[in-house]
C-alpha cells in the first residue's frame, strides 16, 4: 500500500498493511520546539525554525524528518497570520486581545489576561469588538500545496486552520473560571459567545476550505471538552449549551469538504463520545489513555465500528521517562488495543518538550516494524 492507501483503508475501518502513523499534520499531533530541535540535530536536518503555534511553541515538521520517520500523512495547515501587539520578547497581545506571557521555564506562553474577564453584564460583552476572521495571508500557498500533494497521490492530506475550536477560544476571551460559571449562572452570555465564535470560525473555515477542501482526506478540529477525571461540564449542560453549536460547526465544515472529521479533546471524554459521533466526528484524538475511563480496549469494543482513533501513545510517563524498550512496548500495546483497522498511531497530544529525541525516533520505528 502507498501511505495514502494505508490511511484511507484505516479511516474506512479496513485493515492496512501496517499501522498508520502521523506527525505534524495538525497543531495537536505535532512536536514541541525544544524536542524537535533535538530530533533535527540527530537526523542532521538543518532547516529554519518554523512554528505552527507560537503560544504553545509547536513546530512545523520538515519533510526530511517526515520521510525519515515514514509517516503516512501530510498537513496543509493555515498560516499563523493574525495581527498581534508585541510588548517585549516575552509578551504579546493577540488578535482577540488576550495577553500572553512566557514564564521562566520557556516551554510555552501562558494567558495572563482575557479581554472579557472583568465584564459582568451581557451588555458590556456586546461592546467587545471582534477581530476580522478573514486574513488572506493565512491561506497563501495552501491551495498549491494541497493540489500538488493530491496530484502526487502518495500521502493522505490533512487540513487544519489551527486554533480551530469554538468552545476553547470562547473561554479564552472570557476567562476559564468565568466561562464555566456562566454555563450555570448566565446562559445568555454563553449563547452570545458561542454564537459569535461559531460565526468567526465558520468564516475562517470558509476561506480555508474554498482553497483546499476538495483535496483533503481529513479535516481537523481541536476543542478540549474534558479534564483528566471528567468532562468540564455535565453531559446535560454540554448537550444544552455547547453541542448545538458544535453540530452546526461540523455540519458547516462537512458541507464544504468530503474529508473525514478528526476531532481533538484531551481528557475523559467518555460520557460525550456518543454525542460526538452523533454530530459527525469520524476520528477521535488524542485518546488520553491516563484519563478516567479512557481504556483503549473498552473504547475499541464500544465504539470501534463507528469511530477511528488517533493518538494513545502515552506522553505523561512513557515518552518522557521511559527507556527505548518501554516506548516499543507502549507502541505494541496500543496497536494491539486499538488497531489494526481504525487506528492512527501518534502521541497523546503534541510530543512535549521533556521527551528525549531518541524516544521520538523509537516510537515511529517500533510502529513501522510492528507486524499486524
Short mmCIF file of C-alpha atoms in Angstrom, two decimals:
data_model
loop_
_atom_site.label_atom_id
_atom_site.label_comp_id
_atom_site.label_asym_id
_atom_site.label_seq_id
_atom_site.Cartn_x
_atom_site.Cartn_y
_atom_site.Cartn_z
CA UNK A 1 0.00 0.00 0.00
CA UNK A 2 1.02 3.60 -0.50
CA UNK A 3 0.78 5.81 2.59
CA UNK A 4 -2.47 7.33 1.31
CA UNK A 5 -3.98 3.94 0.55
CA UNK A 6 -2.98 2.86 4.05
CA UNK A 7 -4.71 5.87 5.63
CA UNK A 8 -7.85 5.55 3.52
CA UNK A 9 -8.16 1.90 4.45
CA UNK A 10 -7.69 2.72 8.12
CA UNK A 11 -10.21 5.54 8.35
CA UNK A 12 -12.75 3.39 6.48
CA UNK A 13 -12.31 0.57 9.04
CA UNK A 14 -10.38 -1.72 6.75
CA UNK A 15 -7.11 -3.46 7.61
CA UNK A 16 -3.96 -1.73 6.34
CA UNK A 17 -0.69 -3.47 5.51
CA UNK A 18 0.88 -1.79 8.55
CA UNK A 19 -0.22 0.67 11.18
CA UNK A 20 -0.73 4.27 10.06
CA UNK A 21 1.49 6.92 11.71
CA UNK A 22 1.05 10.67 11.93
CA UNK A 23 3.22 13.61 12.95
CA UNK A 24 2.88 17.31 12.34
CA UNK A 25 -0.25 17.49 10.22
CA UNK A 26 -2.24 19.30 12.93
CA UNK A 27 -1.44 21.61 15.81
CA UNK A 28 -2.36 18.81 18.27
CA UNK A 29 -0.34 16.00 16.66
CA UNK A 30 2.97 17.77 16.26
CA UNK A 31 6.01 18.30 18.48
CA UNK A 32 7.30 20.93 20.89
CA UNK A 33 10.03 23.16 19.60
CA UNK A 34 12.69 22.10 22.10
CA UNK A 35 12.31 18.39 21.39
CA UNK A 36 12.04 18.95 17.65
CA UNK A 37 15.33 20.83 17.60
CA UNK A 38 16.97 17.77 19.19
CA UNK A 39 15.36 15.42 16.68
CA UNK A 40 16.63 17.54 13.79
CA UNK A 41 20.12 17.56 15.26
CA UNK A 42 20.22 13.76 15.49
CA UNK A 43 18.98 13.41 11.92
CA UNK A 44 21.30 16.08 10.55
CA UNK A 45 18.41 18.22 9.33
CA UNK A 46 19.38 21.88 9.11
CA UNK A 47 16.27 23.92 8.42
CA UNK A 48 14.85 27.24 9.50
CA UNK A 49 12.95 27.09 12.79
CA UNK A 50 9.23 27.43 11.96
CA UNK A 51 6.26 27.35 14.31
CA UNK A 52 2.71 26.22 13.68
CA UNK A 53 1.65 27.77 17.01
CA UNK A 54 3.70 30.45 18.75
CA UNK A 55 1.75 30.43 22.02
CA UNK A 56 2.32 26.71 22.62
CA UNK A 57 5.71 26.63 20.85
CA UNK A 58 4.64 23.87 18.45
CA UNK A 59 6.86 23.26 15.44
CA UNK A 60 6.11 22.75 11.80
CA UNK A 61 7.73 19.42 10.94
CA UNK A 62 10.03 19.41 7.91
CA UNK A 63 9.68 16.99 5.02
CA UNK A 64 13.09 15.31 5.54
CA UNK A 65 12.05 14.39 9.10
CA UNK A 66 8.69 13.02 7.95
CA UNK A 67 10.41 10.99 5.24
CA UNK A 68 12.87 9.54 7.74
CA UNK A 69 10.05 8.57 10.10
CA UNK A 70 7.98 7.24 7.17
CA UNK A 71 4.76 8.85 8.34
CA UNK A 72 1.65 8.46 6.20
CA UNK A 73 0.08 11.92 6.28
CA UNK A 74 0.97 15.41 5.15
CA UNK A 75 -0.59 18.55 6.55
CA UNK A 76 -1.70 21.72 4.84
CA UNK A 77 -2.15 23.99 7.85
CA UNK A 78 -3.25 27.57 7.60
CA UNK A 79 -0.54 30.07 8.46
CA UNK A 80 -0.43 31.93 11.81
CA UNK A 81 -1.01 35.40 10.38
CA UNK A 82 -3.37 37.19 12.75
CA UNK A 83 -2.01 40.56 13.84
CA UNK A 84 -0.60 40.85 17.33
CA UNK A 85 0.87 43.54 19.56
CA UNK A 86 4.38 42.65 20.71
CA UNK A 87 5.07 44.07 24.16
CA UNK A 88 8.57 42.63 24.52
CA UNK A 89 10.44 39.40 23.75
CA UNK A 90 8.37 37.50 26.32
CA UNK A 91 4.92 39.08 25.99
CA UNK A 92 2.35 39.79 23.31
CA UNK A 93 -1.35 40.52 22.89
CA UNK A 94 -3.13 38.52 20.21
CA UNK A 95 -5.92 39.48 17.80
CA UNK A 96 -8.61 38.72 20.40
CA UNK A 97 -6.92 40.95 22.99
CA UNK A 98 -5.60 38.03 25.06
CA UNK A 99 -2.34 38.84 26.84
CA UNK A 100 0.29 36.07 26.63
CA UNK A 101 3.46 35.91 28.71
CA UNK A 102 6.36 33.47 28.58
CA UNK A 103 7.22 32.06 32.04
CA UNK A 104 10.76 31.36 33.20
CA UNK A 105 10.69 27.72 32.03
CA UNK A 106 10.18 28.95 28.43
CA UNK A 107 8.08 25.93 27.45
CA UNK A 108 5.10 27.88 26.14
CA UNK A 109 3.23 31.12 26.71
CA UNK A 110 0.61 31.48 29.43
CA UNK A 111 -2.55 33.54 29.13
CA UNK A 112 -2.40 36.22 31.81
CA UNK A 113 -5.31 38.43 30.76
CA UNK A 114 -8.63 37.77 28.99
CA UNK A 115 -10.40 40.73 27.38
CA UNK A 116 -13.85 39.88 28.78
CA UNK A 117 -12.73 38.74 32.22
CA UNK A 118 -13.87 41.83 34.15
CA UNK A 119 -17.26 42.19 32.49
CA UNK A 120 -20.33 41.13 34.42
CA UNK A 121 -23.19 42.04 32.09
CA UNK A 122 -24.09 40.87 28.61
CA UNK A 123 -24.49 44.49 27.54
CA UNK A 124 -20.79 45.08 28.30
CA UNK A 125 -19.75 41.97 26.42
CA UNK A 126 -21.73 43.08 23.39
CA UNK A 127 -19.47 46.15 23.20
CA UNK A 128 -16.45 43.90 22.54
CA UNK A 129 -15.13 44.39 19.02
CA UNK A 130 -14.47 41.06 17.34
CA UNK A 131 -11.41 40.82 15.09
CA UNK A 132 -11.71 40.18 11.37
CA UNK A 133 -11.61 36.39 10.89
CA UNK A 134 -10.50 36.55 7.26
CA UNK A 135 -6.79 37.15 6.74
CA UNK A 136 -5.73 36.43 3.14
CA UNK A 137 -2.16 35.61 4.15
CA UNK A 138 -3.44 32.73 6.31
CA UNK A 139 -4.16 30.61 3.24
CA UNK A 140 -1.42 31.83 0.94
CA UNK A 141 0.07 28.85 -0.90
CA UNK A 142 -2.26 26.32 0.75
CA UNK A 143 -4.14 25.52 -2.45
CA UNK A 144 -0.94 24.97 -4.39
CA UNK A 145 0.49 22.66 -1.74
CA UNK A 146 -2.73 20.68 -1.40
CA UNK A 147 -3.13 20.32 -5.16
CA UNK A 148 0.48 19.16 -5.54
CA UNK A 149 0.03 16.55 -2.81
CA UNK A 150 -3.20 15.37 -4.43
CA UNK A 151 -1.56 15.06 -7.85
CA UNK A 152 1.33 13.10 -6.36
CA UNK A 153 -1.25 10.86 -4.65
CA UNK A 154 1.27 9.47 -2.19
CA UNK A 155 0.20 10.80 1.21
CA UNK A 156 -3.14 11.39 2.88
CA UNK A 157 -3.82 15.13 3.12
CA UNK A 158 -4.86 16.65 6.43
CA UNK A 159 -6.31 20.13 6.84
CA UNK A 160 -6.19 22.38 9.90
CA UNK A 161 -6.95 26.09 10.23
CA UNK A 162 -5.04 25.98 13.58
CA UNK A 163 -6.85 27.14 16.73
CA UNK A 164 -9.95 25.64 15.19
CA UNK A 165 -12.36 25.15 18.10
CA UNK A 166 -15.33 27.18 19.27
CA UNK A 167 -15.64 26.21 22.95
CA UNK A 168 -11.98 26.78 23.85
CA UNK A 169 -11.47 30.17 22.20
CA UNK A 170 -14.76 31.35 23.71
CA UNK A 171 -13.45 30.69 27.21
CA UNK A 172 -10.04 32.07 26.23
CA UNK A 173 -11.55 35.52 25.72
CA UNK A 174 -13.93 35.28 28.69
CA UNK A 175 -11.59 33.56 31.13
CA UNK A 176 -11.92 29.89 32.05
CA UNK A 177 -13.48 30.32 35.50
CA UNK A 178 -15.89 33.00 34.30
CA UNK A 179 -16.99 30.90 31.36
CA UNK A 180 -17.68 27.79 33.42
CA UNK A 181 -19.59 29.91 35.92
CA UNK A 182 -21.62 31.42 33.10
CA UNK A 183 -22.61 27.94 31.94
CA UNK A 184 -24.73 27.69 35.09
CA UNK A 185 -25.35 31.28 36.09
CA UNK A 186 -25.67 33.31 32.88
CA UNK A 187 -26.76 31.29 29.87
CA UNK A 188 -27.32 34.40 27.77
CA UNK A 189 -23.60 35.20 27.90
CA UNK A 190 -22.73 31.63 26.85
CA UNK A 191 -25.12 31.67 23.90
CA UNK A 192 -23.83 35.06 22.79
CA UNK A 193 -20.19 33.99 22.93
CA UNK A 194 -20.76 30.60 21.32
CA UNK A 195 -22.81 32.10 18.50
CA UNK A 196 -20.21 34.73 17.73
CA UNK A 197 -17.28 32.32 17.98
CA UNK A 198 -19.14 29.92 15.69
CA UNK A 199 -19.53 32.69 13.12
CA UNK A 200 -15.89 33.66 13.49
CA UNK A 201 -14.60 30.13 12.95
CA UNK A 202 -17.02 29.38 10.13
CA UNK A 203 -15.69 32.43 8.30
CA UNK A 204 -12.15 31.07 8.73
CA UNK A 205 -13.19 27.62 7.57
CA UNK A 206 -14.99 29.09 4.56
CA UNK A 207 -11.85 30.92 3.49
CA UNK A 208 -9.67 27.85 4.07
CA UNK A 209 -11.91 25.18 2.58
CA UNK A 210 -12.53 27.22 -0.54
CA UNK A 211 -8.81 26.79 -1.15
CA UNK A 212 -8.19 23.19 -0.06
CA UNK A 213 -11.48 21.44 0.76
CA UNK A 214 -11.63 19.44 -2.46
CA UNK A 215 -8.18 17.94 -1.83
CA UNK A 216 -8.43 16.90 1.81
CA UNK A 217 -8.78 13.38 3.17
CA UNK A 218 -9.05 14.51 6.82
CA UNK A 219 -10.06 17.84 8.35
CA UNK A 220 -9.06 18.59 11.93
CA UNK A 221 -10.86 20.44 14.72
CA UNK A 222 -9.39 20.78 18.21
CA UNK A 223 -11.67 21.82 21.08
CA UNK A 224 -10.98 20.42 24.56
CA UNK A 225 -14.12 19.47 26.49
CA UNK A 226 -12.63 17.48 29.35
CA UNK A 227 -10.09 17.28 32.15
CA UNK A 228 -8.34 14.13 33.32
CA UNK A 229 -11.14 12.99 35.63
CA UNK A 230 -14.27 14.05 33.77
CA UNK A 231 -15.73 16.42 31.19
CA UNK A 232 -15.56 20.09 32.12
CA UNK A 233 -19.34 20.15 32.44
CA UNK A 234 -22.11 17.62 32.90
CA UNK A 235 -23.37 15.83 29.77
CA UNK A 236 -26.70 17.61 30.26
CA UNK A 237 -25.07 21.05 30.21
CA UNK A 238 -22.94 20.07 27.23
CA UNK A 239 -25.99 18.91 25.29
CA UNK A 240 -27.88 22.11 26.00
CA UNK A 241 -25.17 24.75 25.78
CA UNK A 242 -22.29 23.51 23.62
CA UNK A 243 -23.33 20.57 21.46
CA UNK A 244 -25.82 22.51 19.27
CA UNK A 245 -23.08 24.93 18.24
CA UNK A 246 -20.61 22.15 17.57
CA UNK A 247 -23.18 20.37 15.42
CA UNK A 248 -23.73 23.48 13.34
CA UNK A 249 -19.98 23.93 13.05
CA UNK A 250 -19.33 20.34 11.96
CA UNK A 251 -22.25 20.45 9.52
CA UNK A 252 -20.80 23.63 8.02
CA UNK A 253 -17.36 22.04 7.59
CA UNK A 254 -18.75 18.83 6.11
CA UNK A 255 -20.84 20.79 3.62
CA UNK A 256 -17.60 22.14 2.16
CA UNK A 257 -15.39 19.06 2.06
CA UNK A 258 -15.77 15.30 1.80
CA UNK A 259 -12.91 14.79 4.26
CA UNK A 260 -13.31 12.74 7.40
CA UNK A 261 -13.59 14.88 10.55
CA UNK A 262 -10.88 14.36 13.16
CA UNK A 263 -11.86 15.86 16.49
CA UNK A 264 -9.45 16.52 19.35
CA UNK A 265 -10.39 16.72 23.00
CA UNK A 266 -7.99 15.90 25.78
CA UNK A 267 -9.18 14.28 28.97
CA UNK A 268 -12.01 11.96 29.89
CA UNK A 269 -14.49 12.47 27.08
CA UNK A 270 -16.08 9.03 27.53
CA UNK A 271 -19.53 10.35 28.59
CA UNK A 272 -19.64 12.57 25.49
CA UNK A 273 -18.45 10.11 22.84
CA UNK A 274 -21.97 9.10 21.69
CA UNK A 275 -22.80 12.78 21.27
CA UNK A 276 -19.64 13.42 19.26
CA UNK A 277 -20.42 10.51 16.95
CA UNK A 278 -23.98 11.82 16.54
CA UNK A 279 -22.80 15.26 15.39
CA UNK A 280 -20.32 13.96 12.85
CA UNK A 281 -16.99 13.05 14.42
CA UNK A 282 -15.23 10.31 12.43
CA UNK A 283 -11.83 10.18 14.15
CA UNK A 284 -11.21 10.81 17.86
CA UNK A 285 -7.91 12.28 19.02
CA UNK A 286 -5.81 12.10 21.22
CA UNK A 287 -7.20 9.15 23.26
CA UNK A 288 -5.66 10.30 26.55
CA UNK A 289 -5.06 6.86 27.99
CA UNK A 290 -4.27 8.05 31.53
CA UNK A 291 -7.59 9.91 31.86
CA UNK A 292 -10.53 8.37 33.70
CA UNK A 293 -12.42 5.83 31.63
CA UNK A 294 -10.20 6.17 28.58
CA UNK A 295 -9.35 2.49 28.43
CA UNK A 296 -8.33 1.74 24.84
CA UNK A 297 -9.69 -1.80 24.76
CA UNK A 298 -13.07 -0.70 26.04
CA UNK A 299 -13.20 2.26 23.65
CA UNK A 300 -12.41 -0.02 20.73
CA UNK A 301 -15.03 -2.54 21.84
CA UNK A 302 -17.79 0.03 22.30
CA UNK A 303 -17.09 2.48 19.50
CA UNK A 304 -14.63 0.85 17.10
CA UNK A 305 -17.28 0.29 14.46
CA UNK A 306 -18.25 3.97 14.48
CA UNK A 307 -15.01 5.80 15.31
CA UNK A 308 -11.40 5.70 14.28
CA UNK A 309 -8.85 6.53 16.95
CA UNK A 310 -5.74 8.69 16.65
CA UNK A 311 -3.11 9.03 19.37
CA UNK A 312 -2.90 6.90 22.54
CA UNK A 313 0.90 6.67 22.93
CA UNK A 314 1.40 7.93 26.48
CA UNK A 315 3.11 11.31 26.76
CA UNK A 316 2.74 11.70 30.52
CA UNK A 317 5.05 8.88 31.64
CA UNK A 318 6.32 6.55 28.92
CA UNK A 319 7.52 9.03 26.32
CA UNK A 320 9.29 11.44 28.72
CA UNK A 321 10.55 8.94 31.30
CA UNK A 322 10.65 5.53 29.67
CA UNK A 323 13.50 3.67 28.03
CA UNK A 324 13.50 2.85 24.34
CA UNK A 325 12.23 -0.62 25.25
CA UNK A 326 9.40 0.98 27.25
CA UNK A 327 8.46 3.03 24.20
CA UNK A 328 8.50 -0.03 21.96
CA UNK A 329 6.28 -1.90 24.42
CA UNK A 330 3.88 1.05 24.61
CA UNK A 331 3.58 1.21 20.82
CA UNK A 332 2.94 -2.53 20.56
CA UNK A 333 0.33 -2.36 23.32
CA UNK A 334 -1.62 0.49 21.71
CA UNK A 335 -1.61 -1.19 18.30
CA UNK A 336 -2.91 -4.40 19.84
CA UNK A 337 -5.62 -2.49 21.71
CA UNK A 338 -6.80 -0.07 19.02
CA UNK A 339 -5.63 -1.49 15.69
CA UNK A 340 -5.02 -2.60 13.14
CA UNK A 341 -8.03 -1.10 11.37
CA UNK A 342 -9.33 2.26 12.55
CA UNK A 343 -6.17 3.37 14.35
CA UNK A 344 -3.68 6.14 13.53
CA UNK A 345 -0.67 5.96 15.82
CA UNK A 346 0.79 9.10 17.29
CA UNK A 347 1.42 10.55 20.74
CA UNK A 348 -1.29 11.70 23.12
CA UNK A 349 -1.37 15.36 22.06
CA UNK A 350 1.82 17.04 20.84
CA UNK A 351 5.13 15.42 21.77
CA UNK A 352 6.21 17.56 24.71
CA UNK A 353 9.46 19.37 25.46
CA UNK A 354 10.52 16.84 28.11
CA UNK A 355 10.55 13.88 25.71
CA UNK A 356 14.02 12.59 24.70
CA UNK A 357 14.58 12.75 20.96
CA UNK A 358 15.63 9.08 20.95
CA UNK A 359 12.19 8.13 22.24
CA UNK A 360 10.52 10.01 19.41
CA UNK A 361 12.55 8.08 16.87
CA UNK A 362 11.92 4.83 18.72
CA UNK A 363 8.14 5.35 18.65
CA UNK A 364 7.94 5.63 14.88
CA UNK A 365 10.49 2.86 14.30
CA UNK A 366 8.50 0.49 16.53
CA UNK A 367 5.25 1.31 14.72
CA UNK A 368 6.85 0.63 11.35
CA UNK A 369 8.26 -2.69 12.47
CA UNK A 370 5.17 -3.97 14.29
CA UNK A 371 3.56 -6.90 12.48
CA UNK A 372 -0.22 -6.73 12.19
#
